Coordinates of C-alpha atoms and ligand atoms in Angstrom, one line a residue:
M8 CA 0.0 0.0 -0.1
I9 CA 1.3 3.5 -0.8
I10 CA 0.4 6.4 1.3
N11 CA 1.2 10.2 1.2
L12 CA 3.0 10.9 4.5
N13 CA 1.2 13.4 6.6
K14 CA 3.4 15.9 8.7
N15 CA 1.4 15.1 11.7
D16 CA 2.0 11.2 11.5
L17 CA 4.9 11.2 14.0
D18 CA 5.0 7.4 14.4
L19 CA 5.6 7.0 10.6
I20 CA 8.2 9.8 10.5
K21 CA 10.1 8.1 13.3
E22 CA 9.9 4.7 11.7
L23 CA 11.1 6.1 8.3
T24 CA 14.0 7.9 10.0
E25 CA 15.1 4.8 11.8
K26 CA 14.8 2.5 8.8
F27 CA 16.9 4.8 6.5
P28 CA 19.5 6.2 8.9
N29 CA 22.0 7.1 6.1
V30 CA 19.5 9.1 4.2
F31 CA 18.2 11.1 7.2
L32 CA 21.7 11.5 8.8
S33 CA 21.9 15.1 7.6
Y34 CA 18.3 16.3 7.6
S35 CA 15.1 15.6 9.5
I36 CA 11.8 14.9 8.0
K37 CA 10.0 17.1 10.5
N38 CA 12.2 20.1 9.6
D39 CA 11.7 19.4 6.0
F40 CA 8.0 19.6 6.4
E41 CA 8.2 22.8 8.5
N42 CA 10.6 24.7 6.2
N43 CA 9.7 23.4 2.7
P44 CA 6.1 23.8 1.5
Y45 CA 7.0 21.9 -1.6
T46 CA 8.0 18.5 -0.1
N47 CA 6.1 15.3 -0.2
Y48 CA 6.8 11.7 0.8
L49 CA 5.3 8.6 -0.8
I50 CA 5.7 5.7 1.7
Y51 CA 5.4 2.1 0.7
L52 CA 3.9 0.0 3.5
L53 CA 4.0 -3.8 3.6
N54 CA 1.9 -5.3 6.4
D55 CA 1.8 -1.8 8.0
K56 CA 5.6 -1.5 8.0
V57 CA 7.7 1.0 6.0
V58 CA 9.7 -0.8 3.2
G59 CA 10.4 2.1 0.9
F60 CA 9.8 5.8 0.2
L61 CA 10.0 8.4 -2.5
N62 CA 10.6 12.0 -1.4
Y63 CA 9.7 14.6 -4.1
Y64 CA 9.1 18.3 -4.4
E65 CA 6.1 19.7 -6.3
I66 CA 7.0 23.2 -7.4
Y67 CA 4.2 24.6 -9.5
E68 CA 4.3 22.8 -12.8
R69 CA 7.3 20.7 -12.2
M70 CA 8.4 17.9 -9.8
E71 CA 11.8 16.9 -8.5
I72 CA 12.6 13.4 -7.0
V73 CA 14.9 14.2 -4.0
N74 CA 15.3 10.8 -2.4
F75 CA 14.2 7.4 -3.4
N76 CA 14.9 4.2 -1.4
V77 CA 13.8 0.7 -0.9
L78 CA 15.2 -1.5 2.1
D79 CA 17.8 -3.9 0.9
Q80 CA 15.8 -7.1 1.8
F81 CA 12.8 -5.9 -0.2
Q82 CA 14.7 -5.1 -3.5
N83 CA 13.6 -6.8 -6.8
K84 CA 10.0 -6.9 -5.7
H85 CA 8.9 -4.1 -8.0
I86 CA 8.4 -1.8 -5.0
G87 CA 10.4 1.0 -6.7
S88 CA 8.1 0.6 -9.8
Y89 CA 5.0 0.9 -7.7
L90 CA 6.3 4.1 -6.0
L91 CA 7.3 5.6 -9.4
D92 CA 3.9 4.6 -10.9
E93 CA 2.2 6.4 -8.1
L94 CA 4.2 9.5 -8.6
M95 CA 3.5 9.4 -12.4
K96 CA -0.2 9.1 -11.6
I97 CA -0.1 12.1 -9.4
A98 CA 2.0 14.1 -11.9
T99 CA -0.4 13.3 -14.7
S100 CA -3.5 14.3 -12.8
K101 CA -1.9 17.5 -11.7
K102 CA -0.8 18.2 -15.3
I103 CA 2.9 18.5 -14.2
K104 CA 5.1 19.4 -17.1
N105 CA 8.4 17.6 -16.2
I106 CA 10.1 15.6 -13.4
T107 CA 13.8 15.8 -12.8
L108 CA 16.2 13.9 -10.6
E109 CA 19.9 13.2 -10.0
V110 CA 21.3 9.7 -9.8
R111 CA 24.9 8.4 -9.1
I112 CA 26.6 7.5 -12.4
D113 CA 27.4 4.0 -10.9
N114 CA 23.9 3.2 -9.9
E115 CA 23.0 1.1 -13.1
K116 CA 19.9 -0.4 -11.6
A117 CA 18.2 2.9 -10.8
I118 CA 19.3 4.4 -14.2
Y119 CA 17.7 1.4 -15.9
L120 CA 14.5 1.8 -14.0
Y121 CA 14.3 5.6 -14.7
K122 CA 14.9 5.1 -18.4
K123 CA 12.0 2.6 -18.4
Y124 CA 9.9 5.5 -17.2
D125 CA 11.1 7.7 -20.1
F126 CA 13.6 9.8 -18.0
V127 CA 16.4 10.9 -20.3
E128 CA 19.9 12.1 -19.4
V129 CA 20.1 15.9 -19.8
G130 CA 23.4 16.7 -18.0
I131 CA 26.4 15.6 -15.8
R132 CA 26.9 17.1 -12.4
K133 CA 30.7 16.5 -11.7
N134 CA 31.6 15.1 -8.3
Y135 CA 28.0 15.6 -7.1
Y136 CA 28.2 12.6 -4.8
N137 CA 31.5 12.9 -2.8
G138 CA 33.7 12.6 -5.8
I139 CA 31.3 10.5 -7.9
D140 CA 29.5 12.2 -10.8
G141 CA 25.8 12.5 -10.8
I142 CA 23.6 12.2 -13.9
L143 CA 20.8 14.7 -14.2
M144 CA 17.7 13.0 -15.8
E145 CA 14.3 14.5 -16.9
C146 CA 11.0 13.1 -17.8
E147 CA 8.8 15.3 -20.0
M148 CA 5.4 14.6 -18.7
I149 CA 3.2 16.3 -21.3
K150 CA 4.1 15.0 -24.8
M151 CA 2.1 15.6 -27.9
D152 CA 2.2 11.9 -28.6
D153 CA 0.8 10.7 -25.1
I154 CA -2.0 8.3 -25.6
Y155 CA -4.9 8.2 -23.1
I156 CA -7.2 5.3 -23.4
L157 CA -10.6 5.4 -21.7
G158 CA -11.4 1.7 -20.8
I159 CA -15.0 0.4 -20.3
E160 CA -15.8 -3.0 -18.7
S161 CA -19.3 -4.3 -18.1
S162 CA -19.1 -7.9 -19.1
C163 CA -20.5 -9.5 -15.9
D164 CA -21.3 -7.8 -12.6
E165 CA -18.9 -4.9 -12.4
T166 CA -19.5 -1.6 -14.0
S167 CA -16.0 0.0 -14.5
F168 CA -14.2 2.9 -16.3
S169 CA -10.5 3.7 -16.3
I170 CA -8.1 6.0 -17.9
V171 CA -4.5 4.6 -18.6
K172 CA -1.7 6.6 -20.2
N173 CA 0.5 4.9 -22.8
G174 CA -0.5 1.4 -21.8
T175 CA 1.2 1.3 -18.4
I176 CA 0.3 4.4 -16.3
E177 CA -3.0 4.2 -14.6
I178 CA -4.5 7.6 -14.1
S179 CA -7.8 6.8 -12.5
T180 CA -10.1 3.7 -12.2
V181 CA -13.6 3.4 -10.7
I182 CA -15.2 0.0 -10.1
S183 CA -18.9 -0.4 -9.1
S184 CA -19.5 -3.9 -8.0
Q185 CA -22.9 -5.6 -7.9
I186 CA -21.8 -8.4 -5.7
D187 CA -24.1 -7.4 -3.0
I188 CA -27.1 -7.4 -5.3
H189 CA -26.4 -10.8 -6.6
K190 CA -25.3 -12.5 -3.2
K191 CA -28.9 -13.2 -2.2
F192 CA -29.4 -15.3 -5.5
G193 CA -26.1 -17.3 -5.0
G194 CA -24.9 -16.1 -8.3
V195 CA -25.1 -13.4 -11.1
V196 CA -28.6 -13.0 -12.4
P197 CA -28.1 -11.7 -16.0
E198 CA -31.2 -9.5 -16.3
I199 CA -30.5 -7.9 -13.0
A200 CA -26.9 -7.3 -13.9
S201 CA -27.8 -5.4 -17.2
R202 CA -30.2 -3.2 -15.4
A203 CA -27.7 -2.4 -12.6
H204 CA -25.1 -1.5 -15.4
I205 CA -27.6 0.9 -17.1
K206 CA -28.4 2.5 -13.7
N207 CA -24.7 3.0 -12.8
I208 CA -22.8 3.6 -16.0
T209 CA -23.0 7.3 -16.4
Y210 CA -22.1 8.0 -12.7
V211 CA -19.1 5.6 -13.0
L212 CA -17.9 7.6 -16.1
D213 CA -18.3 10.9 -14.4
E214 CA -16.5 9.9 -11.3
C215 CA -13.6 8.4 -13.4
L216 CA -13.1 11.7 -15.4
K217 CA -13.4 13.7 -12.2
K218 CA -10.8 11.6 -10.4
A219 CA -8.4 12.0 -13.3
N220 CA -9.1 15.7 -13.6
M221 CA -9.8 15.2 -17.3
K222 CA -12.5 15.8 -19.8
M223 CA -13.6 13.6 -22.8
D224 CA -11.6 15.9 -25.2
D225 CA -8.4 14.8 -23.4
I226 CA -9.0 11.2 -24.2
T227 CA -7.3 9.7 -27.3
A228 CA -9.5 6.5 -27.8
I229 CA -12.2 4.4 -26.2
A230 CA -11.6 0.7 -25.5
V231 CA -14.5 -1.5 -24.5
T232 CA -15.0 -5.2 -23.7
Y233 CA -17.1 -6.5 -26.6
G234 CA -17.0 -10.2 -25.2
P235 CA -17.0 -12.8 -23.9
G236 CA -19.6 -12.3 -21.1
L237 CA -23.3 -11.9 -20.5
I238 CA -24.8 -10.4 -23.6
G239 CA -27.1 -7.9 -21.8
S240 CA -24.3 -6.6 -19.6
L241 CA -21.8 -6.4 -22.5
L242 CA -24.4 -4.6 -24.6
V243 CA -24.6 -1.6 -22.0
G244 CA -20.8 -1.0 -22.2
V245 CA -20.7 -1.4 -25.9
E246 CA -23.6 1.1 -26.5
C247 CA -21.9 3.5 -24.1
A248 CA -18.5 3.3 -25.9
K249 CA -20.2 3.8 -29.2
T250 CA -22.2 6.7 -28.1
L251 CA -19.1 8.5 -26.6
A252 CA -17.0 7.6 -29.7
F253 CA -19.7 9.2 -31.9
L254 CA -20.3 12.2 -29.7
Y255 CA -16.7 13.1 -29.2
N256 CA -15.4 11.7 -32.5
K257 CA -12.9 9.3 -30.9
P258 CA -11.5 6.0 -32.3
L259 CA -13.4 2.9 -30.9
I260 CA -11.2 -0.2 -29.9
P261 CA -13.1 -3.6 -29.1
V262 CA -11.1 -5.5 -26.5
H263 CA -11.5 -9.2 -25.7
H264 CA -12.1 -9.7 -21.9
I265 CA -9.3 -12.3 -21.4
S266 CA -6.8 -10.1 -23.2
G267 CA -7.8 -7.5 -20.6
H268 CA -7.1 -9.9 -17.7
I269 CA -3.7 -10.7 -19.3
Y270 CA -2.8 -6.9 -19.6
A271 CA -3.7 -6.4 -15.9
N272 CA -0.1 -7.6 -15.4
N273 CA 1.1 -4.8 -17.7
L274 CA 0.1 -2.3 -15.1
V275 CA 2.4 -4.0 -12.5
K276 CA 5.3 -4.5 -14.9
R277 CA 5.6 -4.1 -18.7
L278 CA 5.0 -7.6 -20.2
E279 CA 8.1 -9.3 -21.3
F280 CA 8.0 -11.8 -24.2
P281 CA 7.8 -14.7 -24.8
L282 CA 5.5 -15.4 -21.9
I283 CA 2.9 -18.0 -20.8
A284 CA -0.3 -16.7 -19.3
L285 CA -2.3 -18.9 -17.1
V286 CA -5.8 -17.5 -17.3
I287 CA -8.0 -18.6 -14.3
S288 CA -11.3 -16.7 -13.9
G289 CA -15.0 -17.4 -13.4
G290 CA -15.5 -18.2 -17.0
H291 CA -12.0 -19.4 -18.2
T292 CA -9.1 -21.7 -17.6
E293 CA -6.5 -21.4 -20.3
L294 CA -2.9 -21.6 -21.0
I295 CA -1.8 -19.0 -23.5
L296 CA 1.6 -18.4 -25.2
M297 CA 2.5 -14.9 -26.3
D298 CA 5.6 -14.0 -28.4
K299 CA 4.7 -10.4 -28.6
D300 CA 1.8 -7.9 -27.8
Y301 CA -1.5 -9.1 -29.2
S302 CA -0.2 -12.5 -30.3
F303 CA -2.2 -15.2 -28.5
K304 CA -1.6 -18.8 -29.0
K305 CA -3.9 -21.2 -26.9
L306 CA -2.0 -24.1 -25.7
G307 CA -5.0 -25.7 -23.8
G308 CA -8.1 -24.9 -21.9
T309 CA -10.8 -26.4 -19.7
L310 CA -13.0 -29.0 -21.3
D311 CA -15.8 -28.3 -19.0
D312 CA -16.1 -25.9 -15.9
A313 CA -13.8 -23.0 -15.4
V314 CA -11.8 -23.1 -12.2
G315 CA -13.6 -20.0 -10.7
E316 CA -16.9 -21.5 -11.5
C317 CA -15.7 -24.8 -9.6
Y318 CA -14.6 -22.5 -6.6
D319 CA -18.0 -20.9 -6.5
K320 CA -19.9 -24.2 -6.7
V321 CA -17.8 -25.8 -4.0
G322 CA -18.5 -22.6 -2.0
R323 CA -22.2 -23.2 -2.3
V324 CA -21.8 -26.9 -1.2
I325 CA -20.0 -25.8 2.0
G326 CA -22.5 -23.0 2.5
V327 CA -20.6 -19.8 2.0
E328 CA -21.7 -16.6 0.3
Y329 CA -21.2 -15.9 -3.4
P330 CA -18.6 -15.6 -4.7
G331 CA -17.1 -18.7 -3.0
G332 CA -13.5 -18.2 -4.3
P333 CA -12.3 -15.6 -1.9
V334 CA -13.9 -17.4 1.1
I335 CA -12.4 -20.7 0.2
D336 CA -9.1 -19.0 -0.2
K337 CA -9.3 -17.8 3.4
L338 CA -10.7 -21.1 4.8
A339 CA -8.0 -23.2 3.0
S340 CA -5.3 -21.3 4.7
L341 CA -6.8 -22.4 8.1
G342 CA -7.2 -26.1 7.3
K343 CA -5.3 -29.3 6.5
H344 CA -5.4 -31.6 3.6
T345 CA -7.5 -34.4 5.1
Y346 CA -10.0 -35.3 2.4
D347 CA -9.1 -37.6 -0.5
L348 CA -10.1 -36.0 -3.8
P349 CA -9.2 -37.1 -7.3
I350 CA -6.7 -35.3 -9.4
P351 CA -8.6 -34.4 -12.7
L352 CA -7.2 -34.8 -16.1
D353 CA -3.7 -35.7 -15.1
D354 CA -2.5 -36.3 -18.6
D355 CA 0.1 -35.0 -21.2
S356 CA -2.2 -32.3 -22.6
Y357 CA -2.5 -28.7 -21.6
N358 CA -6.3 -29.1 -21.1
F359 CA -8.1 -29.0 -17.7
S360 CA -11.3 -30.4 -16.4
F361 CA -12.9 -29.3 -13.1
S362 CA -16.4 -30.8 -13.3
G363 CA -15.2 -34.2 -11.9
L364 CA -13.6 -32.4 -9.0
K365 CA -16.6 -30.4 -8.3
S366 CA -18.9 -33.6 -8.3
A367 CA -16.3 -35.3 -6.1
V368 CA -16.7 -32.5 -3.5
I369 CA -20.5 -32.4 -3.8
N370 CA -20.6 -36.3 -3.4
L371 CA -18.2 -36.2 -0.4
A372 CA -20.3 -33.6 1.4
H373 CA -23.6 -35.5 0.7
N374 CA -22.1 -38.8 1.9
E375 CA -20.7 -37.2 5.0
E376 CA -24.1 -35.6 5.6
Q377 CA -25.9 -38.9 5.2
R378 CA -23.6 -40.6 7.6
G379 CA -24.5 -37.8 10.1
N380 CA -20.9 -36.5 10.1
K381 CA -20.3 -32.8 10.0
I382 CA -17.8 -31.7 7.3
N383 CA -14.8 -29.7 8.4
K384 CA -15.1 -26.7 6.2
E385 CA -11.4 -25.5 6.5
N386 CA -10.1 -29.0 5.8
L387 CA -12.4 -29.5 2.8
A388 CA -11.4 -26.1 1.4
C389 CA -7.7 -26.9 1.9
S390 CA -8.0 -30.4 0.3
F391 CA -9.9 -28.9 -2.7
Q392 CA -7.5 -26.0 -3.1
D393 CA -4.5 -28.3 -3.0
V394 CA -5.8 -30.4 -5.9
V395 CA -6.5 -27.2 -7.8
I396 CA -3.0 -25.9 -7.3
K397 CA -1.5 -29.3 -8.2
V398 CA -3.1 -29.4 -11.5
L399 CA -2.6 -25.8 -12.4
T400 CA 1.1 -25.8 -11.4
K401 CA 1.9 -29.0 -13.0
K402 CA 0.7 -28.2 -16.4
T403 CA 1.9 -24.6 -16.4
M404 CA 5.4 -25.5 -15.3
R405 CA 5.6 -28.1 -18.0
A406 CA 4.4 -25.7 -20.7
L407 CA 7.1 -23.1 -19.6
K408 CA 9.7 -25.9 -20.0
E409 CA 8.5 -27.4 -23.2
Y410 CA 8.1 -24.0 -24.9
N411 CA 11.4 -22.8 -23.4
V412 CA 9.7 -19.7 -22.0
N413 CA 11.1 -17.8 -19.1
N414 CA 8.2 -15.4 -18.2
L415 CA 5.0 -16.5 -16.4
I416 CA 2.0 -14.4 -15.7
L417 CA -1.3 -15.2 -13.9
A418 CA -4.6 -13.6 -15.0
G419 CA -8.2 -13.6 -14.0
G420 CA -10.1 -13.5 -10.7
V421 CA -8.8 -16.7 -9.3
A422 CA -5.3 -15.2 -9.7
A423 CA -6.1 -13.3 -6.5
N424 CA -5.9 -16.7 -4.7
H425 CA -3.1 -16.6 -2.1
G426 CA -2.4 -20.4 -2.1
I427 CA -2.1 -20.4 -5.9
R428 CA 0.2 -17.3 -5.9
E429 CA 2.4 -18.8 -3.1
K430 CA 3.0 -22.0 -4.9
F431 CA 3.7 -20.4 -8.2
K432 CA 6.2 -18.0 -6.6
E433 CA 8.0 -20.9 -4.9
L434 CA 8.2 -22.9 -8.2
C435 CA 9.2 -20.0 -10.4
E436 CA 11.9 -19.0 -7.9
E437 CA 13.2 -22.7 -7.9
N438 CA 13.3 -22.8 -11.7
N439 CA 14.6 -19.2 -12.4
I440 CA 11.3 -18.2 -14.1
N441 CA 10.4 -14.5 -14.0
Y442 CA 6.8 -14.1 -12.7
T443 CA 4.2 -11.3 -12.4
F444 CA 0.9 -11.5 -10.9
P445 CA -1.7 -8.8 -11.3
S446 CA -2.4 -6.6 -8.3
I447 CA -5.1 -8.2 -6.1
K448 CA -7.7 -5.4 -6.8
Y449 CA -7.1 -5.8 -10.6
S450 CA -7.2 -9.6 -10.6
T451 CA -11.0 -9.5 -10.7
D452 CA -13.0 -7.5 -13.4
N453 CA -12.0 -3.9 -13.9
A454 CA -11.5 -1.3 -16.8
A455 CA -7.9 -0.6 -16.1
M456 CA -6.9 -3.9 -17.7
I457 CA -9.2 -3.1 -20.6
A458 CA -7.6 0.3 -21.1
S459 CA -4.1 -1.1 -20.9
S460 CA -4.9 -3.9 -23.5
G461 CA -6.6 -1.3 -25.6
Y462 CA -3.4 0.8 -25.9
Y463 CA -1.6 -2.1 -27.7
A464 CA -4.7 -2.7 -29.9
Y465 CA -4.6 1.1 -30.7
L466 CA -0.9 0.6 -31.7
D467 CA -1.9 -2.3 -33.8
N468 CA -4.7 -0.3 -35.5
R469 CA -7.4 -2.6 -34.3
F470 CA -10.2 -0.3 -34.5
S471 CA -13.9 -0.8 -35.1
D472 CA -16.7 1.4 -36.6
L473 CA -20.0 2.1 -34.9
T474 CA -21.6 -1.1 -36.1
L475 CA -19.6 -3.0 -33.2
N476 CA -21.8 -5.6 -31.5
P477 CA -21.1 -7.5 -28.3
I478 CA -20.4 -11.2 -28.6
S479 CA -21.2 -13.5 -25.6
S480 CA -18.9 -16.3 -26.7
V481 CA -15.7 -15.5 -28.6
E482 CA -12.2 -16.9 -28.8
L483 CA -9.2 -14.7 -28.0
K484 CA -7.4 -13.5 -31.1
Ligands
KG4_29 O1 -12.1 -12.5 -13.6 P1 -13.3 -12.5 -12.7 O2 -13.7 -11.4 -11.9 O3 -14.6 -12.7 -13.6 C1 -14.6 -13.5 -14.8 O4 -14.1 -13.0 -15.8 O5 -15.0 -14.6 -14.7 O6 -13.3 -13.8 -11.8 C2 -14.3 -14.1 -10.9 C3 -14.0 -15.4 -10.2 C4 -15.0 -15.9 -9.4 O7 -15.3 -17.3 -9.6 C5 -14.4 -15.8 -7.9 O8 -14.9 -16.7 -7.0 C6 -13.0 -15.9 -8.3 O9 -12.8 -15.3 -9.5 N1 -12.1 -15.5 -7.2 C7 -11.3 -16.3 -6.5 C8 -10.6 -15.4 -5.5 N2 -11.1 -14.1 -5.8 C9 -11.9 -14.2 -6.8 N3 -11.0 -17.6 -6.6 C10 -10.2 -18.1 -5.6 N4 -9.6 -17.5 -4.7 C11 -9.7 -16.1 -4.7 N5 -9.0 -15.3 -3.7
ZN30 ZN1 -13.0 -11.5 -15.8

């Protein structure tokens, strides 16, 4: 979590000073706040503890990064990128013209990171760091060729809008979830979902523009989920996108929902190719190989139920609220693997099957009930999740090896699962595979992922005219 340090938060100021003694040897944060009206500190907190910070000045239309540090033991976890992303977001919404910084000439890692964020070398400061030269770098924030994509997502039970700059910098996202409405029915009711989208959509759009401090005229193009999904729900988003494209004369970009889930990772870290994406959501379970942006080769997929659907059905059997996935995730972490469940489709293909596993859990629960035994929810959740993890990891790790691919990403709502993340993390580290997971909040449906994917579709001229129609079932291509 990133927060903007408040000058009255003395506990955090103390912790920051103690954690970075070398940085704060010569100045105190308290004095800085008192004497410098331009100073700001972005703090990265992990489990409520400070692990990194970025100190910057905001001086009218420009910014300067003064200090930027992550604790040694938390290096290589993208924390620096998260802090820079946040700064870019703030700078964009405040219409900052440029950001400058100095960096030691021998700090190759930092220079590499800044260059990724479009900082360029503009000068050398001789002996700036006690005999070592400093490089002055600058990032021009307002460029004529910046692309702002407005993303729209309404394929299931979330109405969402987002504005993303140049495919990677998220400016503002608003998600209006209907989970509470559908909970009492134990699942999404399509007709109710479309009506709720209609009710919400203009408010969500307004809030998204307001949060970004932007107008429709500032938007370059509009990207919308056209499928797959619930047809009535998709229709609301697509009609809204077409109306905006017509009114404001903007290009219209149709985005496949799964491509959106894949590009949710691009908001964490720019995708590196070739990669294998394991897509695990309420509607999909697929292994996809990508050699470059917008090149999707399906290696395999589920033959019946999607893994998220199976989580939700198992959730129903053990009597938890919809959606069952997040609850089972929590229960599993509290239980033990005590129930014997079959490992489905343990073969040489890259296909999956979850209906057998789902039936096995249902039968087990019924049998126990008939015998008058109470099922242990935690243990059943843990036993079920273990089997899911086993199948997903086994096939994915084999695909990485067979296709000689070094980058793995997870995508879709089930990618929020802690057990699945932990196991993939462990296996990737063991096998020297780079891995990226979407942020937890953007694992499930959102429009930021649609806007990010829409940017690469924009670069690839994948536009549509105003005859665009939603499609409830469509392959990713
Ligand atoms: O991607 P998503 O929002 O919608 C689809 O495109 O399908 O995924 C929703 C699915 C639901 O089945 C939900 O139960 C599951 O993602 N899910 C989880 C977790 N969080 C959401 N499944 C397992 N563990 C979680 N933590
Ligand atoms: Zn989804």
